[in-house]
PDB file of C-alpha atoms and ligand atoms in Angstrom:
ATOM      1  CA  UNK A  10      69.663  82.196  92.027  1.00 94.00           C
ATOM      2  CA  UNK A  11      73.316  83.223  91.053  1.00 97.00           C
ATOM      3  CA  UNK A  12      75.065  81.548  89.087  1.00 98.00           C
ATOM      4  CA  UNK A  13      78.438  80.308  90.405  1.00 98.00           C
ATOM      5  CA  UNK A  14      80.709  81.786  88.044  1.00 98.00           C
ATOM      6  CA  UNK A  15      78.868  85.697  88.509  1.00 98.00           C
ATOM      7  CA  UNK A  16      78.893  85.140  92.585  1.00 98.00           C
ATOM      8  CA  UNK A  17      82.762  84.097  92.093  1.00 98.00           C
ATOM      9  CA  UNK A  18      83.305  87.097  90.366  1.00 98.00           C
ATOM     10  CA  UNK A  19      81.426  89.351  92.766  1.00 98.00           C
ATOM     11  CA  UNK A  20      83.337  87.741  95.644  1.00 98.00           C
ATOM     12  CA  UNK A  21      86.763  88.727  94.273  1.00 98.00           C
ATOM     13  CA  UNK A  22      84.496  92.625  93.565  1.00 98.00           C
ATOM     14  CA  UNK A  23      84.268  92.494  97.539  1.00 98.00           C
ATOM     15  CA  UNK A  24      87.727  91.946  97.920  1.00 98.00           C
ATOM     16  CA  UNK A  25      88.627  94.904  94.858  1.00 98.00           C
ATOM     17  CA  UNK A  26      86.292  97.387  96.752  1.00 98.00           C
ATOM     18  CA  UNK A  27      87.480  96.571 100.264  1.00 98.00           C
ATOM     19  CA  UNK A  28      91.152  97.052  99.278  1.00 98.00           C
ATOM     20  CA  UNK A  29      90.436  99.866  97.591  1.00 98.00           C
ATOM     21  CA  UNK A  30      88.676 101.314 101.279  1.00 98.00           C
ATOM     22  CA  UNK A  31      92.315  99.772 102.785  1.00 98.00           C
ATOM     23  CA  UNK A  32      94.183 101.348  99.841  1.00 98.00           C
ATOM     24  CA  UNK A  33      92.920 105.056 100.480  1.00 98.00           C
ATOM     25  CA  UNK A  34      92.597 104.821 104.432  1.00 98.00           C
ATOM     26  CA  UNK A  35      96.109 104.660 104.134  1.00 98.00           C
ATOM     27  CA  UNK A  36      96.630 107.205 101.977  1.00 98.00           C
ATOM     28  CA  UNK A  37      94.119 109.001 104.969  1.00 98.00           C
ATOM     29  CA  UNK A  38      96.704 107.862 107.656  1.00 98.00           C
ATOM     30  CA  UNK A  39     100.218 108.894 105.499  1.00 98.00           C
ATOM     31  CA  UNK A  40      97.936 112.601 104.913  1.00 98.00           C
ATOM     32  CA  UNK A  41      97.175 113.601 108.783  1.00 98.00           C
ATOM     33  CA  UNK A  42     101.124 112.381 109.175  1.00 98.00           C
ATOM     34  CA  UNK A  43     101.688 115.153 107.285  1.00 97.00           C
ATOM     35  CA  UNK A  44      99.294 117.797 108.304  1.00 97.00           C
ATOM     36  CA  UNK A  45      97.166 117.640 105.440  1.00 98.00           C
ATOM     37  CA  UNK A  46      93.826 117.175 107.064  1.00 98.00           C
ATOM     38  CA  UNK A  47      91.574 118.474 104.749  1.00 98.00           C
ATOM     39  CA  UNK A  48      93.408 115.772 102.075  1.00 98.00           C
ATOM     40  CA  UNK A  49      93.338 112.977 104.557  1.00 98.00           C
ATOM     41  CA  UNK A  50      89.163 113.632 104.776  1.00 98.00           C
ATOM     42  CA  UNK A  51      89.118 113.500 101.595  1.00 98.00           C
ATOM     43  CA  UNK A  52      90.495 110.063 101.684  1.00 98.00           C
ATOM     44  CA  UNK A  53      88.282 108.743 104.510  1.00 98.00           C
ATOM     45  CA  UNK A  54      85.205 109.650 102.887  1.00 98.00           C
ATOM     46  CA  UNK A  55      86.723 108.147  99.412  1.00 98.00           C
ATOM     47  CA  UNK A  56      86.996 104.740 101.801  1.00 98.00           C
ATOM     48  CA  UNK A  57      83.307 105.055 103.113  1.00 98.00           C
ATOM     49  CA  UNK A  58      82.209 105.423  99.391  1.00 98.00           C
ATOM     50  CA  UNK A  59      84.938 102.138  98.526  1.00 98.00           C
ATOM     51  CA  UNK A  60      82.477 100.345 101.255  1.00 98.00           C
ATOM     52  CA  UNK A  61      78.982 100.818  99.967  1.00 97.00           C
ATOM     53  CA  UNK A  62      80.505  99.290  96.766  1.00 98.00           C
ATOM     54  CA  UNK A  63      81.497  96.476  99.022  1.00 98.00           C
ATOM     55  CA  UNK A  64      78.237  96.385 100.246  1.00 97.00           C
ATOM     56  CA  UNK A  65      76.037  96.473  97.360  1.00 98.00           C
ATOM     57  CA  UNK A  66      77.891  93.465  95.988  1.00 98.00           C
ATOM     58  CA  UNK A  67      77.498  91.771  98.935  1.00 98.00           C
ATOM     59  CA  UNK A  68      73.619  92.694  98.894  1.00 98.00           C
ATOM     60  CA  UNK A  69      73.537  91.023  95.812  1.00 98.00           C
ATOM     61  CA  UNK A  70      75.085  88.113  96.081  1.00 98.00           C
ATOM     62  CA  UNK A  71      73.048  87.544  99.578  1.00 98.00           C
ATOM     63  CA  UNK A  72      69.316  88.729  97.702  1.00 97.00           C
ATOM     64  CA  UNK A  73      70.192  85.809  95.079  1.00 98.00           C
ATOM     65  CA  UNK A  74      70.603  83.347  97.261  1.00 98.00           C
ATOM     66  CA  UNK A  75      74.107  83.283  96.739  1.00 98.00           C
ATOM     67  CA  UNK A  76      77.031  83.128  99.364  1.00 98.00           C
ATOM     68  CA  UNK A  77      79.353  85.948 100.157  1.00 98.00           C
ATOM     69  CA  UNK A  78      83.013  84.698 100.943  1.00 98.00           C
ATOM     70  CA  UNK A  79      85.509  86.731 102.296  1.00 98.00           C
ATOM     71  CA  UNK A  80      89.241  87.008 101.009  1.00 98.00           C
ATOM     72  CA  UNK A  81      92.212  88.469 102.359  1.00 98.00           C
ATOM     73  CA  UNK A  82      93.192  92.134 102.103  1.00 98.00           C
ATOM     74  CA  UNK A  83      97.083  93.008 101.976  1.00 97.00           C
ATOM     75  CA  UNK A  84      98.475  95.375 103.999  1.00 98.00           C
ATOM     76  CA  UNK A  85      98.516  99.132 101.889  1.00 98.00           C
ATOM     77  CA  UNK A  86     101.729 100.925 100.971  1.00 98.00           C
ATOM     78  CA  UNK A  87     102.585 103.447 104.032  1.00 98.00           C
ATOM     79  CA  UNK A  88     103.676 106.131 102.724  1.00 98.00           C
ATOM     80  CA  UNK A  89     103.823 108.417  99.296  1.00 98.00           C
ATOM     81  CA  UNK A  90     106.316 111.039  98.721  1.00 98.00           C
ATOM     82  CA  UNK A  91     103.841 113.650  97.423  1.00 97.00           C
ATOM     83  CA  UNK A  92     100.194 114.255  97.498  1.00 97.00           C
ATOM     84  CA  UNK A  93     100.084 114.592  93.982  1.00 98.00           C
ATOM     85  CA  UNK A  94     102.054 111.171  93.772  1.00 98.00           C
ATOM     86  CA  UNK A  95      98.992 109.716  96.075  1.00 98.00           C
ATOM     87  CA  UNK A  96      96.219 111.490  93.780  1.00 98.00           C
ATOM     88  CA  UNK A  97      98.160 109.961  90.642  1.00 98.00           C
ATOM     89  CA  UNK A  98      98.061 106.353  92.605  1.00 98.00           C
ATOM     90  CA  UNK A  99      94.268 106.750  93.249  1.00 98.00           C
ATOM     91  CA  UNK A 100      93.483 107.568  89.985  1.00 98.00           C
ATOM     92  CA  UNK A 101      95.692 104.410  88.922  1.00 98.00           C
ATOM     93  CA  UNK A 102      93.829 102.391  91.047  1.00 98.00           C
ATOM     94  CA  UNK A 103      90.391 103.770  89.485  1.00 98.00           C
ATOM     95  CA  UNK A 104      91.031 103.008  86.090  1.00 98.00           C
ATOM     96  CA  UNK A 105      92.265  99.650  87.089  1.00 98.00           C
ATOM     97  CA  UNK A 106      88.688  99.179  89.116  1.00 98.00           C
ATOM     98  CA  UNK A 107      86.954 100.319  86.156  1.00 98.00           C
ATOM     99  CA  UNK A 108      88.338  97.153  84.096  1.00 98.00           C
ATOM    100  CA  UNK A 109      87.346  94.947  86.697  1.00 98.00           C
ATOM    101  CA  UNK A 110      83.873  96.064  86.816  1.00 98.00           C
ATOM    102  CA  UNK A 111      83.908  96.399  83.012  1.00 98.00           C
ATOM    103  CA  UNK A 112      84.800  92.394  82.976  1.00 98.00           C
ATOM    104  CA  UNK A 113      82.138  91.871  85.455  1.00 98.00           C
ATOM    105  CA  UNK A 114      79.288  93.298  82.910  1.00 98.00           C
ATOM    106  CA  UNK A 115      81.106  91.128  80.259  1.00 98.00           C
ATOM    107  CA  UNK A 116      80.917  87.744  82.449  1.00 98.00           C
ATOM    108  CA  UNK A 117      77.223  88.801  83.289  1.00 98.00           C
ATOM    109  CA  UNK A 118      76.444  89.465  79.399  1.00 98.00           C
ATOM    110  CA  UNK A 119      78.011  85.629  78.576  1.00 98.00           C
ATOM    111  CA  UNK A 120      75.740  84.115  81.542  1.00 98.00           C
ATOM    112  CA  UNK A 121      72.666  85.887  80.147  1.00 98.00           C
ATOM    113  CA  UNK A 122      72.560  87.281  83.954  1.00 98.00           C
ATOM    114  CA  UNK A 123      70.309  90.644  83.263  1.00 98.00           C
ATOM    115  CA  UNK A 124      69.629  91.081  87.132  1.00 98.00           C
ATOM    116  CA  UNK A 125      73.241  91.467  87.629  1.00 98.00           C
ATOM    117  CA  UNK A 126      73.748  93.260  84.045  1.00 98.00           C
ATOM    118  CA  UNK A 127      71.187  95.973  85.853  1.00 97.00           C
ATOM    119  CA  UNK A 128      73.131  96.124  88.709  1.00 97.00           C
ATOM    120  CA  UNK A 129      76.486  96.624  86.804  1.00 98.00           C
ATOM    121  CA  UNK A 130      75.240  99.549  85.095  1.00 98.00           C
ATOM    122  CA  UNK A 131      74.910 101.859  88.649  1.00 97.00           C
ATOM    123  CA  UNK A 132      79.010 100.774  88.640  1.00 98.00           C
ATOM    124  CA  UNK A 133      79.985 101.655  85.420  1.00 98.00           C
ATOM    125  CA  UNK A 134      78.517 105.327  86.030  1.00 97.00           C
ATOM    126  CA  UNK A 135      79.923 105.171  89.506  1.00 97.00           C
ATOM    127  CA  UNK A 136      83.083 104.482  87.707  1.00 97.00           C
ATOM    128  CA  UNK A 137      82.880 107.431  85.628  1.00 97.00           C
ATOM    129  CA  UNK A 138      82.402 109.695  88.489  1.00 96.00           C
ATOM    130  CA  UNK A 139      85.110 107.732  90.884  1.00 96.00           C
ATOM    131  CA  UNK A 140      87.750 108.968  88.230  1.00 98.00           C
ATOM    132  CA  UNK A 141      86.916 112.264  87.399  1.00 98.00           C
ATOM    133  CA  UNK A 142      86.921 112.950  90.769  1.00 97.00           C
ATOM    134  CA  UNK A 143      90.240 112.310  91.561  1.00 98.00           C
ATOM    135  CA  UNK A 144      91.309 113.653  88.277  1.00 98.00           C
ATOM    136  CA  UNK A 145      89.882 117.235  88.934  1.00 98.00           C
ATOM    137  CA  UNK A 146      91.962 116.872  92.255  1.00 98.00           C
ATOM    138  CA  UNK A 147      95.308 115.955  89.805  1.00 98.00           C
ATOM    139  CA  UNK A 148      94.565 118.677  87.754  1.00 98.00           C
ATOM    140  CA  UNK A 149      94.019 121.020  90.949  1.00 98.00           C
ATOM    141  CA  UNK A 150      97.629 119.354  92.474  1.00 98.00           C
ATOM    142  CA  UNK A 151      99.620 119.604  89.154  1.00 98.00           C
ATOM    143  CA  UNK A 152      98.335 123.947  89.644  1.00 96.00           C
ATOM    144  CA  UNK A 153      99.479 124.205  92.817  1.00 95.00           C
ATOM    145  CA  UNK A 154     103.006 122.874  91.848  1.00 94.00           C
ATOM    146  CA  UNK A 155     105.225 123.328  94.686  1.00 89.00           C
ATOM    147  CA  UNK A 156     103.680 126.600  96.640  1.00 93.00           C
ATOM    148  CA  UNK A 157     103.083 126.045  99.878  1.00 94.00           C
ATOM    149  CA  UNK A 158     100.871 128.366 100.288  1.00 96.00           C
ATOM    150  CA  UNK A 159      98.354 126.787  97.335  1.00 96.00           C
ATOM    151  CA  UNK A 160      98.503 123.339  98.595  1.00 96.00           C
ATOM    152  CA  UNK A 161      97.298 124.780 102.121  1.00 97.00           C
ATOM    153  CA  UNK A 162      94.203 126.137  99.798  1.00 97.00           C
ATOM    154  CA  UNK A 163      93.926 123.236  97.822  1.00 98.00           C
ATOM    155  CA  UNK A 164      93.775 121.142 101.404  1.00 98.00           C
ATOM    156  CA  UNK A 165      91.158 123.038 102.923  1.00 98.00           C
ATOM    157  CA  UNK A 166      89.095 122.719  99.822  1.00 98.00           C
ATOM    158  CA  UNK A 167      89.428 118.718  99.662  1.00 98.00           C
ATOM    159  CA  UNK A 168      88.556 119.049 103.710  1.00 98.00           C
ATOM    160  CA  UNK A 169      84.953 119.879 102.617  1.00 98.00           C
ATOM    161  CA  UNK A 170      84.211 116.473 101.017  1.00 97.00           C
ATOM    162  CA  UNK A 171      81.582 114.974 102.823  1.00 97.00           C
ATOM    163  CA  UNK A 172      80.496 111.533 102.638  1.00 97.00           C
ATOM    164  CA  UNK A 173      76.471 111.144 101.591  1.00 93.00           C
ATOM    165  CA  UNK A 174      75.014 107.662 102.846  1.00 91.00           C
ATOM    166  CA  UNK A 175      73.204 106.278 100.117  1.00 88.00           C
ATOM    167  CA  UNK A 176      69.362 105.776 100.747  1.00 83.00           C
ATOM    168  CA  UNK A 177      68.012 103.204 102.725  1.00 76.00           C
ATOM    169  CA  UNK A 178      67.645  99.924 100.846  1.00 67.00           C
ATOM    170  CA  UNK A 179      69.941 101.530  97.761  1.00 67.00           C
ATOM    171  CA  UNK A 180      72.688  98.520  98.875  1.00 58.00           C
ATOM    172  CA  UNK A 181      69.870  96.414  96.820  1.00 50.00           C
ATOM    173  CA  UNK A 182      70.119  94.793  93.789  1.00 44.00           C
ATOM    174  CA  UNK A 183      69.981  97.205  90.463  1.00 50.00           C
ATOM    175  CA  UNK A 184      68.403  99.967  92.872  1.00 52.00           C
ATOM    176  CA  UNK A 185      69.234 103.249  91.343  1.00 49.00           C
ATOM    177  CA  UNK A 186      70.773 106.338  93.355  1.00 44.00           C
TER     178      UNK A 186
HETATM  179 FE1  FEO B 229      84.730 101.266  94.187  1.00 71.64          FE
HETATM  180 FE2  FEO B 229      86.496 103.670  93.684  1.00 71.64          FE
HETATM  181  O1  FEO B 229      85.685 102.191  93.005  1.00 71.64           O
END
């Protein structure tokens, strides 16, 4: 069984990773405003891959007999006054997720908690990916500068990010991907 201290800390994860889907739907919503389509799919499939982290915390919690409480999401900021200015937020927002699940793997190393230390481990790599993703996209924005005609191109490429459902059963505890 979890211990109380891990499942509190894996409750507040829920609420990181769901505001983190809220965080970059907006960012999806302020895009198509704009026209930028291809930027604001980008974004949407960034929130699908936000909930399977919600998920597999929530998996893991539940397989350990533990129990999953919701918290309350704020609302998003609207609006951002460039897309590289968005990018810069997300990536922001990345490193500040990577701390959290960096003091997640510390809590679990105090509690002597190896199933969750094994589950932590899928995150920290995830982390790793999560921000060189978005910053290959700053370093593709900070190119385009202010041509319109690149950040059409640069659009269209970010439009071909599709999301990839993770395997069934992968939401499980310290299953690898
Ligand atoms: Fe769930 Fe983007 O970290």
């Amino acid at each position: 069984m979890i211990k109380k201290r891990m499942q509190d800390a894996m409750n507040d994860q829920i609420q990181h990773e769901m505001a983190s889907a809220y965080l970059y739907l907006a960012m999806a919503a302020d895009f198509h405003a704009k026209g930028l389509d291809g930027m604001a799919q980008w974004m949407k499939v960034q929130t699908q891959e936000e909930m399977v982290h919600a998920m597999r915390f929530f998996a893991h919690i539940d397989e350990r007999n533990g129990r999953v409480e919701l918290k309350a999401l704020m609302a998003p900021q609207k609006e951002w006054t460039s897309p590289l200015a968005a990018f810069e937020a997300a990536y922001k927002h990345e490193q500040f997720i990577t701390g959290r699940i960096d003091e997640l793997a510390k809590i679990a190393r105090e509690e002597n908690d190896n199933a969750a230390l094994m589950m932590l481990q899928w995150f920290v790599n995830e982390q790793i990916e999560e921000e060189a993703n978005v910053s290959k996209v700053i370093d593709l924005l900070k190119l385009v500068g202010d041509s319109g005609q690149g950040l059409l191109m640069a659009d269209r490429e970010l439009g071909a990010r599709v999301f990839v459902p993770p395997p069934a059963g992968a939401a499980a505890a310290g299953t690898p991907v």
